[in-house]
XYZ file of C-alpha atoms in Angstrom:
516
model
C 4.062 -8.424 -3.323
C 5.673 -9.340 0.056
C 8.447 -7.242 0.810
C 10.175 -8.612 4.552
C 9.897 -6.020 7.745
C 13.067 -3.322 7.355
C 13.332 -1.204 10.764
C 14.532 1.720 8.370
C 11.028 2.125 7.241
C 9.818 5.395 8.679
C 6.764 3.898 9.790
C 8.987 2.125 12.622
C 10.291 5.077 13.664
C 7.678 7.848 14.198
C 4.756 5.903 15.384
C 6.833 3.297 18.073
C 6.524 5.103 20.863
C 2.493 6.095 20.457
C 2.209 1.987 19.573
C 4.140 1.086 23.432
C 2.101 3.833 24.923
C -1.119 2.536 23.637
C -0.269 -1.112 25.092
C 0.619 0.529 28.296
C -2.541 1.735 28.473
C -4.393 -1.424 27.265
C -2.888 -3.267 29.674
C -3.905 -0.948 32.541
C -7.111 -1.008 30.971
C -7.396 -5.001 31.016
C -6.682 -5.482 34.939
C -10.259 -3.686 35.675
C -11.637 -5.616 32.978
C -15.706 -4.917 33.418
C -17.175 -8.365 32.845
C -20.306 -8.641 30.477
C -20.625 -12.872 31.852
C -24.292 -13.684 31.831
C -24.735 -15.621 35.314
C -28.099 -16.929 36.310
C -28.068 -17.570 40.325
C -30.895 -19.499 40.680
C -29.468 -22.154 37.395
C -29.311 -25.551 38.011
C -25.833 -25.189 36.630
C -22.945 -24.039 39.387
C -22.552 -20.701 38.975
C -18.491 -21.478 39.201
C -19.444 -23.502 35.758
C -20.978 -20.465 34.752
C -18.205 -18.178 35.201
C -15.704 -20.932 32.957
C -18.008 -21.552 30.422
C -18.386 -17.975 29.873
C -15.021 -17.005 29.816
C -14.548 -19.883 27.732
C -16.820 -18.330 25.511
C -15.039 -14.490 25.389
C -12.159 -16.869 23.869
C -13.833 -18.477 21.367
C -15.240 -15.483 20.689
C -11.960 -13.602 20.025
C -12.709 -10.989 22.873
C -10.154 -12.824 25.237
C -6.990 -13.491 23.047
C -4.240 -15.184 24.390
C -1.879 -13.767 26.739
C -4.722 -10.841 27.583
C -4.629 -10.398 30.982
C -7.774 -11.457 33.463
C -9.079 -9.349 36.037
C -7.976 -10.796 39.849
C -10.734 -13.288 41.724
C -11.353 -10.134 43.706
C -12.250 -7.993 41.216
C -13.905 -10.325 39.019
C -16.064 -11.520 42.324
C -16.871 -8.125 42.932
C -18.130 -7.283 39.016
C -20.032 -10.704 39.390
C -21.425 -10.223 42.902
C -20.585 -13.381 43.959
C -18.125 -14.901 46.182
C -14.521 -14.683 45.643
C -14.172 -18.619 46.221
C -16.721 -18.974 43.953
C -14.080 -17.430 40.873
C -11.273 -19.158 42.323
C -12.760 -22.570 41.914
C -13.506 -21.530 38.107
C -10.368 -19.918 37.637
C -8.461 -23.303 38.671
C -10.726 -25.518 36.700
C -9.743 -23.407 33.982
C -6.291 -23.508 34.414
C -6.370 -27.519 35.064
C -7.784 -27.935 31.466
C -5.313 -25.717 29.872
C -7.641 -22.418 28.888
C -5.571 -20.170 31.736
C -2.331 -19.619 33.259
C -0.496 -18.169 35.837
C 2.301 -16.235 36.429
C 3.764 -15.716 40.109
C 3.121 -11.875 41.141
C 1.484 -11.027 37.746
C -1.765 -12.725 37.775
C -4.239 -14.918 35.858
C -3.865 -14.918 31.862
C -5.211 -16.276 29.163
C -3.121 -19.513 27.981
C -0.617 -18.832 25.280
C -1.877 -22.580 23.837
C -4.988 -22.791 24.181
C -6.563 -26.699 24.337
C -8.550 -28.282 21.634
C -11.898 -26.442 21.046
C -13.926 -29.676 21.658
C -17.028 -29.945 23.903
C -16.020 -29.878 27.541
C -17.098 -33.243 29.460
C -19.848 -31.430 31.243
C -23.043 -30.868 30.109
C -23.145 -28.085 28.296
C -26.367 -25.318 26.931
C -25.774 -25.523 23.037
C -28.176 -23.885 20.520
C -27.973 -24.832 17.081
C -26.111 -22.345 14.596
C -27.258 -24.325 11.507
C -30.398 -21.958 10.449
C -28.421 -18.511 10.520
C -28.739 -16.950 7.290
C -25.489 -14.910 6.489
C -25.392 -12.032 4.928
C -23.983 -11.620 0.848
C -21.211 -9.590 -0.312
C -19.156 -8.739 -3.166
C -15.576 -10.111 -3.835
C -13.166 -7.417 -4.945
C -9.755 -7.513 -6.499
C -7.319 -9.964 -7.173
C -5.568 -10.228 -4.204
C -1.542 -9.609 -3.699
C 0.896 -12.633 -4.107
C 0.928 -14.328 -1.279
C 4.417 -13.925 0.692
C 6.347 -17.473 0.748
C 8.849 -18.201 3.683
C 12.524 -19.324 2.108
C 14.968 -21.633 3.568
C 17.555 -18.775 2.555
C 17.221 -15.052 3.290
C 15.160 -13.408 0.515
C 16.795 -11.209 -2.645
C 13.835 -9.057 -3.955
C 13.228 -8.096 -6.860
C 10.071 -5.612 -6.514
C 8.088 -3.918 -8.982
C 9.918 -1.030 -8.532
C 10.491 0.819 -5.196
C 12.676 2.942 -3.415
C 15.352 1.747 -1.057
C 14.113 3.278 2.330
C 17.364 3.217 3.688
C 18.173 6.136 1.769
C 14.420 8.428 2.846
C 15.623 11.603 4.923
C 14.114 10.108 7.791
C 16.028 12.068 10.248
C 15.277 15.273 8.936
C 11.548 14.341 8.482
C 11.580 13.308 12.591
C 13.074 16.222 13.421
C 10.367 18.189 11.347
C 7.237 16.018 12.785
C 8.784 16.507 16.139
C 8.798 20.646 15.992
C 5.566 20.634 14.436
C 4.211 18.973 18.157
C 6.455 21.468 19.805
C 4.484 24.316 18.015
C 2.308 26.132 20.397
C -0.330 26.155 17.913
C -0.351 22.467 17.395
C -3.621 22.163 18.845
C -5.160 23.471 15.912
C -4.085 20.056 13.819
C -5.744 18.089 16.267
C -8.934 18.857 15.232
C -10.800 18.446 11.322
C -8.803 19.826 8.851
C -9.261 20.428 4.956
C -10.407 17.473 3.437
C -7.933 18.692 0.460
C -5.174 18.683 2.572
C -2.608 21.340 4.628
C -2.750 24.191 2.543
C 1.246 24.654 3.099
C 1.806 20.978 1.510
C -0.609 21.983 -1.407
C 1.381 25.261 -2.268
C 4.697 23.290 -1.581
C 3.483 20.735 -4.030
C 2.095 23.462 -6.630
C 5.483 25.366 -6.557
C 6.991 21.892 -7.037
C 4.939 20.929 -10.203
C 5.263 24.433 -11.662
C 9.576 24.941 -11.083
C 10.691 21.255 -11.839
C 7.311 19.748 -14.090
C 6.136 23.156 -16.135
C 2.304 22.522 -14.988
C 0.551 24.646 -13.738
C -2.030 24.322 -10.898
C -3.121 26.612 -7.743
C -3.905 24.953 -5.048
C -7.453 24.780 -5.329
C -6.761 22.716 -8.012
C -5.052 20.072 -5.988
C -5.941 17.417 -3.331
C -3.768 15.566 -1.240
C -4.652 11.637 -0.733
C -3.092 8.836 1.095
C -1.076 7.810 -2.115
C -1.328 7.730 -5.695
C -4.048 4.669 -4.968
C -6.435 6.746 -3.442
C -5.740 9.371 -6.082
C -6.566 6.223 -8.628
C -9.830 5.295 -6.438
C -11.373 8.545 -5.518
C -10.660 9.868 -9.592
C -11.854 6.979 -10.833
C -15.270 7.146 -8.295
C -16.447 10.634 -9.544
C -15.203 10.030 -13.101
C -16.861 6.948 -14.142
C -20.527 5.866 -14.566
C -21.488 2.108 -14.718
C -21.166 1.165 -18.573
C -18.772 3.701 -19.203
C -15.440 2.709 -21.712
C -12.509 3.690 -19.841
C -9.344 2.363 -21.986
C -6.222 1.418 -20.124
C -2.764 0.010 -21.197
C -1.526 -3.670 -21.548
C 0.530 -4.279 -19.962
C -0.734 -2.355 -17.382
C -0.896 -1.471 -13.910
C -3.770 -4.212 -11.953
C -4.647 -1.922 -9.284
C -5.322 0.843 -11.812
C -7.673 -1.868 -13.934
C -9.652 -2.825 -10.490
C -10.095 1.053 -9.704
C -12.014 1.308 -12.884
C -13.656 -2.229 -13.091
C -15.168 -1.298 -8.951
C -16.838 1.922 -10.554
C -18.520 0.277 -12.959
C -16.746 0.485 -15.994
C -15.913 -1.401 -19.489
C -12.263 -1.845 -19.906
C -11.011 -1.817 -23.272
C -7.527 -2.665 -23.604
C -4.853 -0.827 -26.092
C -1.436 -2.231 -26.979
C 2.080 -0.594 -25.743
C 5.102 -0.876 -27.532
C 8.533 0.765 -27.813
C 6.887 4.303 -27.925
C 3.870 4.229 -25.581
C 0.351 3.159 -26.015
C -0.759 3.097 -29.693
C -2.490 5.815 -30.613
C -3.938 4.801 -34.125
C -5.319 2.135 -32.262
C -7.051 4.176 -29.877
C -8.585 6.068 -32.393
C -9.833 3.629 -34.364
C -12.036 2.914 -31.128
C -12.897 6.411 -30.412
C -14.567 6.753 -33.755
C -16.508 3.521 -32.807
C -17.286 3.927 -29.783
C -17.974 6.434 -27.106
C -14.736 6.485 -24.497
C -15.200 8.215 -21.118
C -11.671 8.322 -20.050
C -7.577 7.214 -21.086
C -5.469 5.986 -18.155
C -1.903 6.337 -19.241
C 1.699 5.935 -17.601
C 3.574 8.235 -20.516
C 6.737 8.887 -18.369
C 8.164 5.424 -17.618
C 4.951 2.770 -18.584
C 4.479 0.699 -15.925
C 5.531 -2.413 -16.519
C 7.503 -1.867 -19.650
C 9.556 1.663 -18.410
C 9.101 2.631 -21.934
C 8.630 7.014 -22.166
C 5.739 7.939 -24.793
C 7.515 9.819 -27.291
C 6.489 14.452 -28.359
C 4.184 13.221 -30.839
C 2.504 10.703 -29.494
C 1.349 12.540 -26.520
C 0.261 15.603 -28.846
C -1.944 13.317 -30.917
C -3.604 11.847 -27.588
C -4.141 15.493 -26.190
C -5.762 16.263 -29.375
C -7.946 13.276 -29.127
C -9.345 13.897 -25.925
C -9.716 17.567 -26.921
C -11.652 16.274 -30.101
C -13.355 13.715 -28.449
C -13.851 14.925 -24.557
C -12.564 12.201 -23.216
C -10.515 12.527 -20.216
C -6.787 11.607 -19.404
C -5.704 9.939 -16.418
C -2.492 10.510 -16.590
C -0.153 8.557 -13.757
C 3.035 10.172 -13.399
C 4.018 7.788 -10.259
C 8.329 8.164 -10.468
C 8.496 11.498 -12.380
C 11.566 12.250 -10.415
C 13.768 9.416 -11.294
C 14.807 9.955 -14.990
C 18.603 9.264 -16.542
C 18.599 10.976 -19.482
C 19.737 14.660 -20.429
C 16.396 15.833 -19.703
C 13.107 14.456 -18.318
C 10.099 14.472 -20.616
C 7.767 16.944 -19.342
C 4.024 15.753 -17.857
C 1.200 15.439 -20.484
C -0.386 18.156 -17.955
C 1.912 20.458 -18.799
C 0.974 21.019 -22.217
C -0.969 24.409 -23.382
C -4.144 21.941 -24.662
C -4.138 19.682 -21.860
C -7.597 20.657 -20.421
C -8.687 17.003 -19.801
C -5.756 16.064 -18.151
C -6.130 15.084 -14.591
C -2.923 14.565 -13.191
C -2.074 12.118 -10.018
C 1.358 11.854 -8.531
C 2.938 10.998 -5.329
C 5.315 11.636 -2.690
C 6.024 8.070 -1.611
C 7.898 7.148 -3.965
C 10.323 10.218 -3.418
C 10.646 9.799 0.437
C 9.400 6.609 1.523
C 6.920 4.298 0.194
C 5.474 4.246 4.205
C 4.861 8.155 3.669
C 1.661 7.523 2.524
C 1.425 10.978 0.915
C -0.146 11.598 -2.796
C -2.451 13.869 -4.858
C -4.287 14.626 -8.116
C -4.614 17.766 -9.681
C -7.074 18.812 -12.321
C -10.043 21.071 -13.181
C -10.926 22.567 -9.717
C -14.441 21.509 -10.214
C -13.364 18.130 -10.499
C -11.244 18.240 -7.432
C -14.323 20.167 -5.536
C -16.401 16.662 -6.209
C -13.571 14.329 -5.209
C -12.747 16.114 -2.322
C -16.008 15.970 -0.793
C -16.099 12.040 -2.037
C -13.314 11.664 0.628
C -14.866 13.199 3.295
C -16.998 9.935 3.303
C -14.383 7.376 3.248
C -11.439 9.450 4.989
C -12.506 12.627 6.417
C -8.627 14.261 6.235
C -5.020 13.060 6.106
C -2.500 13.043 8.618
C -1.764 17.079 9.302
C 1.021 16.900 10.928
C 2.629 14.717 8.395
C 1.634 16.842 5.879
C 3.261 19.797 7.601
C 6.547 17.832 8.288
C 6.221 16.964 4.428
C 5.823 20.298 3.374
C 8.619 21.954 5.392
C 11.388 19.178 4.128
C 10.260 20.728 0.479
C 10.440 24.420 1.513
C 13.573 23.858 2.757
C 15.266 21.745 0.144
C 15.488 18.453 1.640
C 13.498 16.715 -0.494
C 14.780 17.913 -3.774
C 18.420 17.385 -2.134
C 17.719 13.750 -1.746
C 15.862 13.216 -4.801
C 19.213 14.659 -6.502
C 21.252 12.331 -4.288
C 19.372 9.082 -5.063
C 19.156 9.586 -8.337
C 22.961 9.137 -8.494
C 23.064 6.310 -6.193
C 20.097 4.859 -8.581
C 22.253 5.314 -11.838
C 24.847 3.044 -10.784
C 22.871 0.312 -9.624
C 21.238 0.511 -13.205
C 24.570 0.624 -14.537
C 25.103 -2.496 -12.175
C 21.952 -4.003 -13.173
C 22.795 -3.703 -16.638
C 26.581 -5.155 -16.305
C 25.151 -8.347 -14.822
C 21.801 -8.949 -17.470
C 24.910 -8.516 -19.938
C 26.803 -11.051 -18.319
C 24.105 -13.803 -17.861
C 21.256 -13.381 -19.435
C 22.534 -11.869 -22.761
C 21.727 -15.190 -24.746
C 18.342 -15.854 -22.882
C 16.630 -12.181 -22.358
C 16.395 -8.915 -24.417
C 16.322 -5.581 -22.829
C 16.017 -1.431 -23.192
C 18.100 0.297 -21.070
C 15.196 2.185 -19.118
C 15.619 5.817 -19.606
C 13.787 6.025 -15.970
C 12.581 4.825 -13.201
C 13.622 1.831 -10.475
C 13.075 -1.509 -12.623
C 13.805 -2.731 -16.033
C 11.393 -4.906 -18.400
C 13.237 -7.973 -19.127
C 12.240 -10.189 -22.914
C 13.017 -14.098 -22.738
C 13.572 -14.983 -25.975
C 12.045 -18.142 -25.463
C 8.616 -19.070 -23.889
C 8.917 -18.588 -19.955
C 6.161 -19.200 -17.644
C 6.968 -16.645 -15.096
C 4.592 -17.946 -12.654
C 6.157 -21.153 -12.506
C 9.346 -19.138 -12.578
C 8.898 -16.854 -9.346
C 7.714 -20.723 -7.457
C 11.108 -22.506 -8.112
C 12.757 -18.788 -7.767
C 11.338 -18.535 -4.315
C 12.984 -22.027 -3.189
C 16.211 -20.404 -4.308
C 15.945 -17.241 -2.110
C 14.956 -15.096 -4.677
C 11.605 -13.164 -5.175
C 10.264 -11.973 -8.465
C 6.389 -10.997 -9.733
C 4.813 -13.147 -11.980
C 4.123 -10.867 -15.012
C 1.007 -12.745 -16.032
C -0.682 -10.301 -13.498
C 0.250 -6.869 -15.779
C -1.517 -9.043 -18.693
C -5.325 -7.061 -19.195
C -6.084 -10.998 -19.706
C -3.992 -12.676 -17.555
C -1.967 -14.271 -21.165
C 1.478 -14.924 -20.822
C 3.817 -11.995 -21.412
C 7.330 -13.607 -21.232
C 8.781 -11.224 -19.628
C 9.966 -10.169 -16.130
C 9.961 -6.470 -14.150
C 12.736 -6.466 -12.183
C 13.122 -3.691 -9.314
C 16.324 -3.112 -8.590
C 17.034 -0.082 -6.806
C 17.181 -1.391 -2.707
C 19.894 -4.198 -3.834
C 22.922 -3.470 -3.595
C 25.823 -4.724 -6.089
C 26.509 -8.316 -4.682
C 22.502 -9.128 -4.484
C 21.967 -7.462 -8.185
C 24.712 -10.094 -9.240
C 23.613 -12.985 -6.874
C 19.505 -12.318 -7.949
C 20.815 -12.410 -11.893
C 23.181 -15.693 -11.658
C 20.739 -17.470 -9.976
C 17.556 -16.454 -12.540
C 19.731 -17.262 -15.627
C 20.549 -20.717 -13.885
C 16.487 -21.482 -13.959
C 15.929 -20.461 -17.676
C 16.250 -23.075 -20.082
């Protein structure tokens, strides 16, 4: 979903300046623009008429964009070899029909408004485009809901993310910035390990093993750009075309499209109150032959509901007897409200065919693109080297600014902080469902995690429901999208942990005022 611009976002912050420096330098680079016009001299057509229609043609083309910056009559003259009255009569033809501009002491630019792209009254050298053959491709995924503008500022209610605004992001500057200043930082200018900074793999394997009881050395584990890639790359070397891979509904899309791009069948198994249904899921693996399990045991995404001790031992055993594998996605292990935070299916003494993906972003900022999977260190050797061909490394340096925060203790210090500043806008959340949608919607208070999984009691049709939300100023996902097939769920996931107490309130009223 569309989630509006916040300057707090990290992203703002670190790469800024490199973004003004690069324009700097574009625009530099545009005044001596080397010309690639195509002018004939000896033409019957005016080689002035020339130079227009061919710039005329850069802009169709996208090449010239407005506002870009043209090259002076001099210069372009000179490129050309022609004479500089010769530009200056196309440049002011140009500008009289509304293609260029002017600005005193600056120079000649592309207009801002370009004119109707219709045929220009003179004659014009046009070769028909209607025999081109294009080229065939294949459509992927179902696309994100488009963003919708409101006549009133936005209240979001996301799937489930982090509020940015409270991401160390000082603390991680400060670390990017003294990782520049080292006077070895030439050495992360060049290739690193396509399984990421060693440092941030040992930071993250001392994290699993002190606060998640799993075990894994760092040959074991790969960094990625998010949990997404994680999904992608795990489900590329994992699955064969034809292959059963059985996933949870409801159930995470982008996880479904992973599988469904590497070629396999999705079968879909039930969730309810205690996690997917495991006599269900063997009935099926006594039928049929099932390559892999993708599970979200510690808060299922979308219901937030934990998979209860015995339930995950009888789907260890299953894969064990079986050899299926588990893809286990533990994407907000660190936000968890109870006494004591169920431990990772990976961190069981029989979990052999767990792979294991995770993620920073969540934890820090969602525009810290920083996650990994961890499993049998054969099967990270083979998806490592499948991201050398789509993304030959990360980002070192942010993976060294990363991975001193956790050495130090900044990262589990904020976790710790936000996870109190997340259990009272729960508590918040909950006060309001309470007070206005107690007659109309059932709920679980979520044990974990940043959203809760909201139960009309009578038939909704959420997708009609985010439409008329959005004209209200308030932004919700249509749940028919967490659906395996797209069937109504009647039910909402409702993020609520970047709003503070008078938006949680505000978002509720105006949702209970909609339902019937």
């Amino acid at each position: 979903m569309s989630i509006p611009f916040d300057r707090t976002d990290f992203a703002y912050f670190w790469r800024i300046e490199i973004i003004q420096f690069l324009l700097k330098l574009m625009g530099q680079m545009l005044r001596p623009w080397k010309t690639i016009l195509n002018i004939e001299l000896g033409s019957h057509k005016a080689v002035f008429q020339q130079i227009a229609d061919g710039i005329i043609g850069e802009i169709r083309k996208g090449r010239l964009k407005p506002g870009m910056s043209l090259p002076g009559s001099r210069i372009l003259a000179a490129d050309i070899g022609v004479n500089r009255k010769t530009v200056v009569l196309a440049y002011e033809e140009l500008i009289a029909e509304g293609w260029l501009e002017t600005a005193y002491k600056k120079g000649t630019f592309v207009s801002e408004k370009l004119p109707k792209q219709k045929e220009r009254r003179r004659q014009r050298n046009e070769e028909s485009i209607s025999s081109v053959k294009n080229f065939s491709f294949t459509a992927f995924g179902s696309g994100m809901p488009a963003s919708v503008s409101a006549e009133v500022p936005l209240i979001v209610f996301n799937d489930g993310l982090p509020d940015v605004k409270l991401a160390p992001l000082d603390e991680l500057a400060r670390a990017y910035k003294r990782i520049f200043q080292q006077k070895a930082r030439w050495r992360m200018l060049g290739y690193a390990n396509e399984r990421g900074e060693e440092r941030l793999r040992t930071a993250i394997s001392t994290m699993l093993r002190m606060d998640r009881g799993v075990s894994f050395d760092i040959n074991q584990i790969c960094v990625t750009r998010g949990s997404q890639m994680a999904l992608y790359l795990s489900a590329q070397i994992l699955i064969k075309p034809g292959d059963i891979v059985v996933v949870e509904t409801p159930g995470f899309r982008p996880a479904f499209e992973a599988f469904e791009h590497a070629g396999a069948k999705l079968i879909p198994v039930e969730v309810d109150e205690q996690g997917i249904c495991i006599p269900e899921l063997e009935e099926l693996c006594r039928n049929k032959t099932v390559k892999a399990v993708y599970v979200t045991p510690h808060h299922q995404f979308p219901t937030t509901v934990s998979m209860k001790a015995d339930r995950r031992l009888r789907l260890l055993e299953l894969a064990n007897k079986y050899g299926f594998a588990i893809i286990e996605d533990d994407y907000d292990h660190d936000y968890h409200f109870g006494m004591r935070s169920l431990l990772p299916l990976a961190s069981y003494d029989n979990a052999q065919n767990v792979i294991y993906i995770s993620s920073l972003s969540k934890l820090i900022a969602p525009a810290v693109r920083v996650g990994y999977v961890a499993g049998p260190e054969r099967f990270i050797d083979a998806l490592a080297a499948l991201r050398m061909t789509i993304d030959r490394q990360g980002d070192p340096v942010m993976e060294n600014a990363v991975a001193e925060l956790m050495e130090e203790g900044t990262v589990n210090k904020h976790a710790k902080r936000a996870l109190g500043v997340y259990r009272e806008r729960r508590a918040s959340m909950s006060k309001h469902l309470d007070k206005y949608l107690k007659e109309k919607a059932d709920y679980h208070l979520p044990e974990g995690g940043l959203a809760f999984w909201l139960k009309f009691k009578t038939p909704v049709d959420t997708a009609a429901l985010s439409e008329s939300l959005l004209k209200h100023g308030v932004q919700v996902i249509s749940t028919e999208r967490f659906s395996f097939n797209g069937k109504a769920l009647n039910a909402l996931r409702l993020g609520y942990a970047d709003l503070d107490e008078e938006e949680l309130e505000r978002g509720i009223q105006i949702i209970a005022s909609l339902i019937p």
